[in-house]
Coordinates of C-alpha atoms in Angstrom, one line a residue:
M913 CA -37.7 -42.9 -2.6
T914 CA -36.1 -44.0 0.5
P915 CA -38.7 -44.1 3.5
F916 CA -36.1 -42.7 5.8
D917 CA -35.4 -39.0 6.5
V918 CA -31.6 -40.0 7.7
D919 CA -29.6 -43.1 7.9
L920 CA -28.7 -42.5 11.4
F921 CA -30.4 -40.7 14.0
V922 CA -28.1 -40.2 17.2
I923 CA -29.5 -39.5 20.6
G924 CA -27.0 -37.7 22.8
G925 CA -23.9 -35.8 22.0
G926 CA -21.4 -37.0 24.3
S927 CA -18.3 -38.7 23.7
G928 CA -19.6 -42.1 21.8
G929 CA -22.3 -40.4 20.0
V930 CA -20.3 -37.5 18.7
R931 CA -17.6 -39.7 17.2
A932 CA -20.2 -42.5 15.9
A933 CA -21.8 -39.8 14.2
R934 CA -18.5 -38.3 12.7
I935 CA -17.2 -41.5 11.6
A936 CA -20.9 -42.8 10.3
A937 CA -20.8 -39.4 8.0
G938 CA -17.3 -40.0 6.9
Y939 CA -18.8 -43.2 5.3
G940 CA -21.3 -41.4 3.5
A941 CA -24.1 -41.7 5.8
K942 CA -26.8 -39.1 6.4
V943 CA -26.5 -38.6 10.2
M944 CA -28.8 -36.3 12.6
L945 CA -27.6 -35.9 16.3
A946 CA -30.1 -34.6 19.3
E947 CA -28.4 -33.2 22.2
E948 CA -30.8 -31.4 25.0
Y949 CA -28.0 -30.0 27.0
R950 CA -24.7 -29.0 25.5
V951 CA -22.4 -30.6 22.8
G952 CA -19.7 -32.6 24.3
G953 CA -21.7 -34.7 27.0
T954 CA -20.3 -35.5 30.3
C955 CA -16.6 -35.8 30.1
V956 CA -16.2 -32.2 28.2
I957 CA -19.1 -30.3 30.1
R958 CA -19.0 -31.8 33.8
G959 CA -16.7 -34.8 34.1
C960 CA -13.2 -35.5 33.0
V961 CA -12.0 -32.1 31.4
P962 CA -13.2 -29.8 34.3
K963 CA -12.3 -32.2 36.8
K964 CA -8.8 -32.6 35.6
L965 CA -8.3 -28.7 35.3
M966 CA -9.5 -28.3 39.0
V967 CA -6.9 -30.9 40.0
Y968 CA -4.1 -29.3 38.2
A969 CA -5.3 -25.9 40.0
S970 CA -5.2 -28.2 43.3
R971 CA -1.6 -29.3 43.1
F972 CA 0.0 -25.9 42.7
A973 CA 0.1 -25.6 46.9
D974 CA 2.6 -28.5 46.8
E975 CA 4.5 -27.3 44.4
F976 CA 5.0 -23.9 45.8
H977 CA 6.0 -25.7 49.3
E978 CA 8.3 -27.7 47.1
A979 CA 10.2 -25.1 45.4
E980 CA 11.4 -24.0 48.9
G981 CA 13.9 -27.2 48.9
F982 CA 15.5 -26.1 45.6
G983 CA 16.1 -22.8 46.5
W984 CA 13.2 -20.7 45.6
S985 CA 11.5 -18.1 47.7
V986 CA 7.8 -18.1 46.6
G987 CA 6.6 -15.8 48.9
E988 CA 2.9 -15.5 50.1
T989 CA 0.3 -16.9 47.9
R990 CA -3.2 -16.8 47.6
F991 CA -6.0 -19.0 45.7
D992 CA -9.1 -17.4 44.2
W993 CA -12.0 -20.0 43.6
A994 CA -14.0 -17.4 41.3
T995 CA -11.0 -17.3 38.7
L996 CA -10.4 -20.6 38.4
I997 CA -14.5 -21.4 37.9
R998 CA -14.5 -18.5 35.2
N999 CA -11.5 -19.8 33.5
K1000 CA -12.6 -23.1 33.4
D1001 CA -16.0 -22.3 32.0
R1002 CA -14.0 -20.7 29.4
E1003 CA -12.4 -23.4 28.2
I1004 CA -15.2 -25.6 28.3
D1005 CA -17.1 -23.2 26.0
R1006 CA -14.1 -23.5 23.5
L1007 CA -13.9 -27.4 23.4
E1008 CA -17.9 -27.6 22.9
G1009 CA -17.6 -25.1 19.9
I1010 CA -14.8 -27.2 18.8
Y1011 CA -17.4 -30.4 19.2
R1012 CA -19.9 -28.7 17.0
A1013 CA -17.8 -27.5 14.6
N1014 CA -16.1 -30.9 14.0
L1015 CA -19.5 -32.3 13.6
E1016 CA -20.8 -29.9 11.0
K1017 CA -17.8 -30.2 9.2
A1018 CA -18.3 -33.9 8.7
G1019 CA -21.9 -32.8 7.8
V1020 CA -23.8 -34.2 10.5
E1021 CA -26.8 -32.1 11.5
I1022 CA -27.1 -31.1 15.0
V1023 CA -30.7 -30.6 16.9
D1024 CA -30.8 -28.8 20.1
S1025 CA -33.3 -30.8 21.7
R1026 CA -34.5 -33.7 23.8
A1027 CA -35.2 -36.6 21.3
V1028 CA -37.2 -39.8 22.4
I1029 CA -37.8 -43.0 20.6
E1030 CA -41.6 -43.7 19.2
D1031 CA -41.1 -46.8 17.5
A1032 CA -38.0 -48.9 15.8
H1033 CA -37.3 -46.3 13.0
T1034 CA -39.0 -43.2 14.7
V1035 CA -37.5 -40.3 16.7
H1036 CA -39.8 -37.6 18.1
V1037 CA -37.8 -34.2 18.2
L1038 CA -39.5 -32.4 21.4
K1039 CA -38.3 -29.0 20.7
T1040 CA -39.8 -28.7 17.0
G1041 CA -42.3 -31.6 17.1
A1042 CA -40.7 -33.1 14.1
R1043 CA -40.9 -36.9 13.6
I1044 CA -37.7 -38.4 12.1
R1045 CA -37.6 -41.6 10.4
A1046 CA -34.2 -43.3 10.6
R1047 CA -32.7 -46.4 9.3
Y1048 CA -30.7 -46.7 12.5
I1049 CA -31.0 -45.4 16.0
L1050 CA -28.2 -45.0 18.4
V1051 CA -28.9 -44.5 21.7
A1052 CA -26.0 -42.2 23.5
V1053 CA -27.4 -40.4 26.4
G1054 CA -24.8 -41.6 29.2
A1055 CA -25.5 -41.5 32.7
H1056 CA -26.2 -39.0 35.6
P1057 CA -25.2 -38.8 39.2
T1058 CA -27.6 -40.6 41.6
M1059 CA -28.2 -39.4 45.5
D1060 CA -29.3 -42.9 46.6
P1061 CA -30.1 -44.0 49.1
P1062 CA -32.6 -41.2 49.7
I1063 CA -32.1 -39.8 53.2
P1064 CA -33.8 -36.7 55.1
G1065 CA -32.5 -33.6 54.0
G1066 CA -30.8 -35.3 51.3
E1067 CA -31.7 -32.1 49.1
L1068 CA -29.1 -30.2 50.9
G1069 CA -26.3 -32.6 49.0
I1070 CA -24.9 -31.5 45.6
T1071 CA -23.6 -34.3 43.0
S1072 CA -20.8 -34.0 40.6
N1073 CA -22.8 -32.0 38.0
E1074 CA -23.3 -29.1 40.6
V1075 CA -19.9 -29.2 42.1
F1076 CA -18.4 -27.4 39.0
H1077 CA -20.6 -24.3 39.4
L1078 CA -19.9 -23.7 43.1
A1079 CA -20.0 -19.7 43.5
T1080 CA -17.9 -19.9 46.4
Q1081 CA -15.1 -22.8 47.6
P1082 CA -16.8 -24.4 50.7
R1083 CA -14.3 -24.0 53.7
R1084 CA -15.3 -27.3 55.0
I1085 CA -16.8 -30.2 52.7
L1086 CA -18.3 -33.9 53.5
I1087 CA -17.6 -36.0 50.5
V1088 CA -19.7 -39.1 50.3
G1089 CA -18.6 -42.1 48.5
G1090 CA -15.3 -44.0 47.6
G1091 CA -15.4 -44.3 44.1
Y1092 CA -13.3 -42.2 41.6
I1093 CA -15.6 -39.3 41.7
A1094 CA -15.3 -39.0 45.4
V1095 CA -11.7 -40.0 45.7
E1096 CA -10.6 -37.3 43.1
F1097 CA -12.8 -34.3 44.5
A1098 CA -11.5 -35.1 48.0
G1099 CA -7.9 -34.7 46.6
V1100 CA -8.9 -31.6 44.9
F1101 CA -10.6 -29.7 47.7
A1102 CA -7.7 -30.6 50.0
G1103 CA -5.2 -29.3 47.8
L1104 CA -7.3 -25.8 47.7
G1105 CA -7.3 -25.7 51.4
S1106 CA -10.9 -26.9 52.3
R1107 CA -11.2 -29.0 55.3
V1108 CA -12.2 -32.4 53.8
T1109 CA -14.1 -35.3 55.2
L1110 CA -14.6 -38.6 53.3
L1111 CA -17.4 -40.7 54.4
H1112 CA -17.4 -44.3 53.0
R1113 CA -19.2 -47.2 53.9
G1114 CA -16.5 -49.8 53.1
D1115 CA -13.6 -50.4 55.0
K1116 CA -11.2 -49.0 52.1
L1117 CA -11.5 -46.7 49.4
L1118 CA -11.6 -47.7 45.7
R1119 CA -13.3 -50.9 45.9
G1120 CA -12.2 -53.4 43.1
F1121 CA -8.8 -52.1 42.9
D1122 CA -5.5 -53.8 44.3
E1123 CA -5.4 -54.3 47.8
D1124 CA -1.9 -52.6 48.1
V1125 CA -3.1 -49.5 46.1
R1126 CA -6.2 -49.1 48.2
D1127 CA -4.0 -49.3 51.4
A1128 CA -1.5 -46.9 49.9
L1129 CA -4.0 -44.3 48.8
G1130 CA -5.7 -44.4 52.1
E1131 CA -2.4 -43.9 54.1
A1132 CA -1.5 -41.1 51.4
Y1133 CA -4.9 -39.1 52.1
R1134 CA -4.6 -39.4 56.1
Q1135 CA -0.9 -37.9 55.2
R1136 CA -2.5 -35.0 53.4
G1137 CA -5.1 -34.1 56.5
I1138 CA -8.0 -35.7 54.8
D1139 CA -10.6 -37.1 57.2
L1140 CA -11.2 -40.6 56.3
V1141 CA -14.3 -42.0 58.0
L1142 CA -14.8 -45.7 57.1
G1143 CA -17.3 -47.9 57.3
R1144 CA -20.2 -45.7 58.2
T1145 CA -22.9 -43.8 56.0
L1146 CA -24.7 -41.2 56.0
S1147 CA -28.4 -40.9 57.9
R1148 CA -29.7 -37.0 57.7
L1149 CA -28.8 -33.5 57.0
E1150 CA -30.0 -30.4 58.6
R1151 CA -29.2 -26.8 57.7
T1152 CA -28.2 -24.9 60.9
G1153 CA -27.0 -21.6 61.9
E1154 CA -23.5 -22.9 61.5
G1155 CA -23.9 -24.9 58.0
I1156 CA -25.1 -28.2 57.0
A1157 CA -25.2 -30.8 59.9
A1158 CA -24.8 -34.4 59.0
T1159 CA -25.6 -37.3 61.1
L1160 CA -23.5 -40.5 60.6
S1161 CA -24.9 -43.9 60.9
D1162 CA -23.1 -44.1 64.4
G1163 CA -24.9 -41.2 65.7
S1164 CA -21.6 -38.9 65.4
T1165 CA -22.5 -35.6 63.6
L1166 CA -20.3 -33.2 62.1
T1167 CA -20.9 -29.4 60.5
V1168 CA -19.8 -28.6 56.9
D1169 CA -20.3 -26.1 54.5
Q1170 CA -21.0 -28.3 51.5
V1171 CA -22.2 -32.0 51.2
L1172 CA -20.8 -33.7 47.9
V1173 CA -22.7 -37.0 47.5
A1174 CA -20.6 -39.3 44.7
T1175 CA -22.2 -42.5 45.6
G1176 CA -22.8 -44.0 41.9
R1177 CA -24.4 -43.2 38.5
R1178 CA -27.4 -44.6 36.5
P1179 CA -28.2 -44.5 32.9
N1180 CA -30.3 -41.8 31.4
T1181 CA -32.8 -44.1 29.7
K1182 CA -35.9 -42.6 31.9
G1183 CA -38.8 -41.6 29.4
L1184 CA -36.4 -42.3 26.4
G1185 CA -39.4 -44.2 24.8
L1186 CA -37.3 -47.6 24.7
E1187 CA -40.3 -49.8 25.3
T1188 CA -41.7 -48.3 22.3
A1189 CA -39.2 -50.0 20.5
G1190 CA -39.3 -53.2 22.3
I1191 CA -36.5 -52.5 24.4
A1192 CA -36.3 -53.5 28.2
V1193 CA -33.6 -52.3 30.4
D1194 CA -32.1 -54.0 33.2
E1195 CA -32.3 -53.4 37.0
V1196 CA -30.2 -50.1 36.8
G1197 CA -31.7 -48.6 33.7
A1198 CA -28.9 -50.0 31.4
I1199 CA -29.7 -51.1 27.8
P1200 CA -28.3 -54.4 27.0
V1201 CA -26.7 -54.7 24.3
D1202 CA -24.3 -57.6 22.3
A1203 CA -20.7 -57.4 21.5
Y1204 CA -21.5 -54.9 18.6
S1205 CA -23.6 -52.7 20.7
Q1206 CA -26.9 -53.8 19.0
T1207 CA -30.2 -53.9 21.3
I1208 CA -32.7 -56.6 21.2
T1209 CA -34.3 -54.5 18.3
P1210 CA -31.9 -54.5 15.1
S1211 CA -32.2 -51.0 13.9
V1212 CA -31.4 -49.6 17.2
Y1213 CA -27.8 -49.7 19.1
A1214 CA -26.6 -48.4 22.1
V1215 CA -23.1 -47.1 23.4
G1216 CA -21.4 -45.4 26.2
D1217 CA -22.5 -45.1 29.8
V1218 CA -26.1 -45.8 29.3
T1219 CA -25.1 -49.9 28.5
N1220 CA -23.1 -49.6 31.8
R1221 CA -20.4 -52.0 30.2
A1222 CA -17.4 -50.2 31.0
N1223 CA -18.1 -46.5 32.2
L1224 CA -15.2 -44.5 30.7
T1225 CA -14.8 -41.8 28.5
P1226 CA -12.1 -43.5 25.7
I1227 CA -14.5 -46.8 25.8
A1228 CA -17.6 -45.1 24.8
I1229 CA -15.7 -43.1 22.0
R1230 CA -14.1 -46.6 20.8
E1231 CA -17.9 -48.2 21.1
G1232 CA -18.9 -45.5 19.1
H1233 CA -16.2 -45.6 16.4
A1234 CA -16.9 -49.6 16.3
F1235 CA -20.7 -49.0 16.3
A1236 CA -20.3 -46.9 12.6
D1237 CA -17.2 -49.2 11.5
T1238 CA -19.6 -52.1 11.8
V1239 CA -22.9 -50.4 10.4
F1240 CA -21.7 -48.3 7.9
G1241 CA -18.3 -49.0 6.9
G1242 CA -18.7 -52.8 6.0
K1243 CA -16.0 -53.7 8.6
P1244 CA -17.5 -55.5 12.0
T1245 CA -15.8 -54.6 14.9
I1246 CA -15.7 -55.8 18.4
V1247 CA -14.6 -53.4 21.5
D1248 CA -12.6 -55.4 24.1
H1249 CA -13.6 -54.4 27.5
D1250 CA -11.3 -57.0 29.3
L1251 CA -7.9 -54.6 29.3
I1252 CA -8.5 -51.3 29.7
P1253 CA -5.8 -48.8 31.3
T1254 CA -7.4 -46.6 33.8
A1255 CA -6.4 -43.5 36.0
V1256 CA -7.6 -42.2 39.0
F1257 CA -6.6 -38.5 39.3
S1258 CA -6.2 -38.5 43.1
T1259 CA -3.2 -36.7 44.5
P1260 CA -1.4 -39.1 44.3
E1261 CA -2.4 -40.1 41.0
I1262 CA -3.2 -43.7 40.5
G1263 CA -2.8 -45.7 37.1
V1264 CA -3.7 -49.5 36.5
I1265 CA -4.0 -51.9 33.9
G1266 CA -5.0 -55.5 34.1
C1267 CA -5.8 -57.4 37.6
G1268 CA -5.0 -57.1 41.3
E1269 CA -3.4 -59.4 42.9
A1270 CA -6.4 -61.6 44.4
A1271 CA -8.1 -61.6 40.9
A1272 CA -4.9 -62.9 39.3
R1273 CA -4.6 -65.3 41.7
A1274 CA -8.2 -66.5 41.0
I1275 CA -7.7 -66.5 37.4
Y1276 CA -4.1 -67.9 36.6
G1277 CA -3.5 -69.8 39.8
D1278 CA 0.4 -69.5 40.3
I1279 CA 1.6 -65.9 39.9
D1280 CA 4.6 -63.9 40.8
V1281 CA 4.2 -60.5 42.5
Y1282 CA 6.8 -57.6 42.2
K1283 CA 6.5 -54.4 44.1
T1284 CA 8.2 -51.3 45.4
A1285 CA 7.7 -48.2 47.4
F1286 CA 10.0 -45.3 47.6
R1287 CA 10.6 -41.5 48.1
P1288 CA 10.7 -39.9 44.6
M1289 CA 13.7 -38.1 43.8
K1290 CA 12.3 -34.7 43.8
A1291 CA 11.1 -35.2 47.6
T1292 CA 14.9 -35.9 48.8
L1293 CA 15.3 -32.0 48.6
S1294 CA 11.6 -30.6 49.0
G1295 CA 10.8 -33.0 51.9
G1296 CA 7.6 -34.0 50.0
K1297 CA 5.9 -36.8 52.0
D1298 CA 4.1 -38.5 49.1
R1299 CA 5.9 -41.8 47.9
V1300 CA 5.3 -43.8 44.7
F1301 CA 4.2 -47.5 44.6
M1302 CA 4.4 -49.7 41.7
K1303 CA 3.4 -53.3 41.4
L1304 CA 3.9 -56.1 38.5
I1305 CA 1.7 -59.1 38.3
V1306 CA 3.1 -61.8 36.5
E1307 CA 1.7 -65.2 35.4
K1308 CA 3.9 -67.9 36.4
A1309 CA 3.2 -70.4 33.4
T1310 CA 3.5 -68.1 30.8
D1311 CA 5.6 -65.2 32.0
K1312 CA 2.9 -62.7 31.1
V1313 CA 2.4 -59.6 33.0
V1314 CA -1.5 -59.4 33.5
G1315 CA -1.3 -56.5 36.2
V1316 CA 0.6 -53.0 36.5
H1317 CA -0.4 -50.9 39.4
I1318 CA 1.2 -47.6 39.8
M1319 CA 0.7 -44.5 42.7
G1320 CA 2.3 -41.6 42.3
H1321 CA 3.2 -38.4 40.3
D1322 CA 2.0 -38.5 36.5
A1323 CA 0.8 -42.5 37.4
G1324 CA -1.8 -41.7 34.6
E1325 CA 0.6 -41.0 31.9
M1326 CA 3.1 -43.9 33.0
I1327 CA 0.0 -46.4 33.0
Q1328 CA -0.8 -45.2 29.0
L1329 CA 2.5 -46.6 27.9
A1330 CA 2.7 -49.3 29.8
G1331 CA -0.7 -50.2 28.9
I1332 CA 0.4 -50.8 25.4
A1333 CA 3.0 -53.2 26.6
V1334 CA 0.3 -55.4 28.5
T1335 CA -2.1 -54.8 25.5
M1336 CA 0.6 -56.7 23.4
G1337 CA 0.9 -59.5 25.9
A1338 CA 4.7 -58.3 26.9
T1339 CA 6.2 -61.0 29.4
K1340 CA 8.3 -59.9 32.6
A1341 CA 11.4 -60.6 30.4
D1342 CA 10.3 -58.1 27.8
F1343 CA 10.3 -55.6 30.9
D1344 CA 13.3 -56.8 32.3
R1345 CA 15.4 -56.5 29.1
T1346 CA 14.0 -52.8 28.3
V1347 CA 16.8 -50.3 29.2
A1348 CA 15.7 -48.3 32.1
V1349 CA 15.6 -44.4 31.7
H1350 CA 17.6 -43.0 34.6
P1351 CA 16.9 -41.2 36.7
T1352 CA 13.0 -41.5 36.7
A1353 CA 10.3 -43.0 38.8
A1354 CA 9.4 -45.0 35.7
E1355 CA 12.5 -47.0 35.3
E1356 CA 11.4 -49.2 38.7
L1357 CA 8.7 -51.0 36.2
V1358 CA 11.7 -52.4 34.5
T1359 CA 14.6 -53.1 37.2
M1360 CA 12.2 -54.9 39.7
R1361 CA 13.8 -58.6 39.6
T1362 CA 12.9 -60.4 42.7
P1363 CA 9.2 -61.1 43.2
V1364 CA 7.9 -60.9 47.0
V1365 CA 7.3 -63.9 49.2
V1366 CA 3.8 -64.5 49.8
K1367 CA 3.1 -66.5 53.0
K1368 CA 0.7 -69.4 52.0
P1369 CA -2.0 -70.7 54.7
E1370 CA -0.6 -73.8 56.7
A1371 CA -2.2 -77.0 55.8
V1372 CA -4.9 -78.4 58.6
G1373 CA -5.2 -82.0 59.7

């Protein structure tokens, strides 16, 4: 008789945990999965999916305006927030049902409860009081938004969890932060007609992205009427008869109807019982793991945002799959976190893979930089102000393309395909000999021929 009730107990029903559970079950493992909220995790329930639906909603205003240049008379338009939220919720319910059905078809037992670790092989299911003995435990509990640092009146703000369930659309909104979430929701609310102020402590948005992309996005957002307040922080929030009064670090104030704080996320490891299995988290609460997602305790693994490696849904899925292949499939698999295509669903959209210019110079030394900015063909009749920006970064010694940066319509779609080429090690010559698809914006990726001239600092002495 086996001393274990299950081969695998997964704590967390998000993208990484669900994939790991399904693949492990496919290898014949007996799997139990516990989720205390809703199956699907951050991405499906309160992240990527509902956000993208809201992004779509926000872009129709541009479409209505641009249609006039092509002879269409759209007439008066009206947006209804309640309809969007209701339809969004219906789609999320449908997707959660699919996630549950797929787990059940794979033979995974779902437990709707919080579960905590009691030792290296024991999990306590809080709802039922059951204690499950597992050969392996996988922690896939994700992360949560924070509102750090604490400020007076901070409880008046909301996070990216609550923003999907607002009863009404804020007429005026202050968004605090300069990363993916802040930038994306600034574009959403501006597109839906809210007056948006985007407050960020840095001098540019999207820290870590290529400087040209950061500059281009800042200019595009100003053109869209978003008020960028840079180099300042939020000091205090107070409820007044006019709304929420926000005091900034320079003493200035503004009054808004809602404050969305998007300044970071932390792993959901508090109260999880990791210490009972001999596992210590790092300074941000993340679980340290090796290349195979194994913790210091051999029977306990962790994948996804809870490890704070690359906090993206496709990475969590890949890590969960690799874990199952390694532990139950006899196929040791390591996930490469060095080359990840990613998109920011701002408006205009951004797609990136590889190094920015500064990072490429630091890593490769001599590089060639190719870039272009142009008005998209659609804008020639519509009068749209958005521009397309593209940039290729090439290592001189090998001619390999080590960075692709795109800002413009469907940049996310383009970077997925460009990512295949870059991941395969394509050279600039490979790009050059690829026939352009005309007329498209994407053809510019294969028609840039002349590198930009970069001024080098003059020698001293």
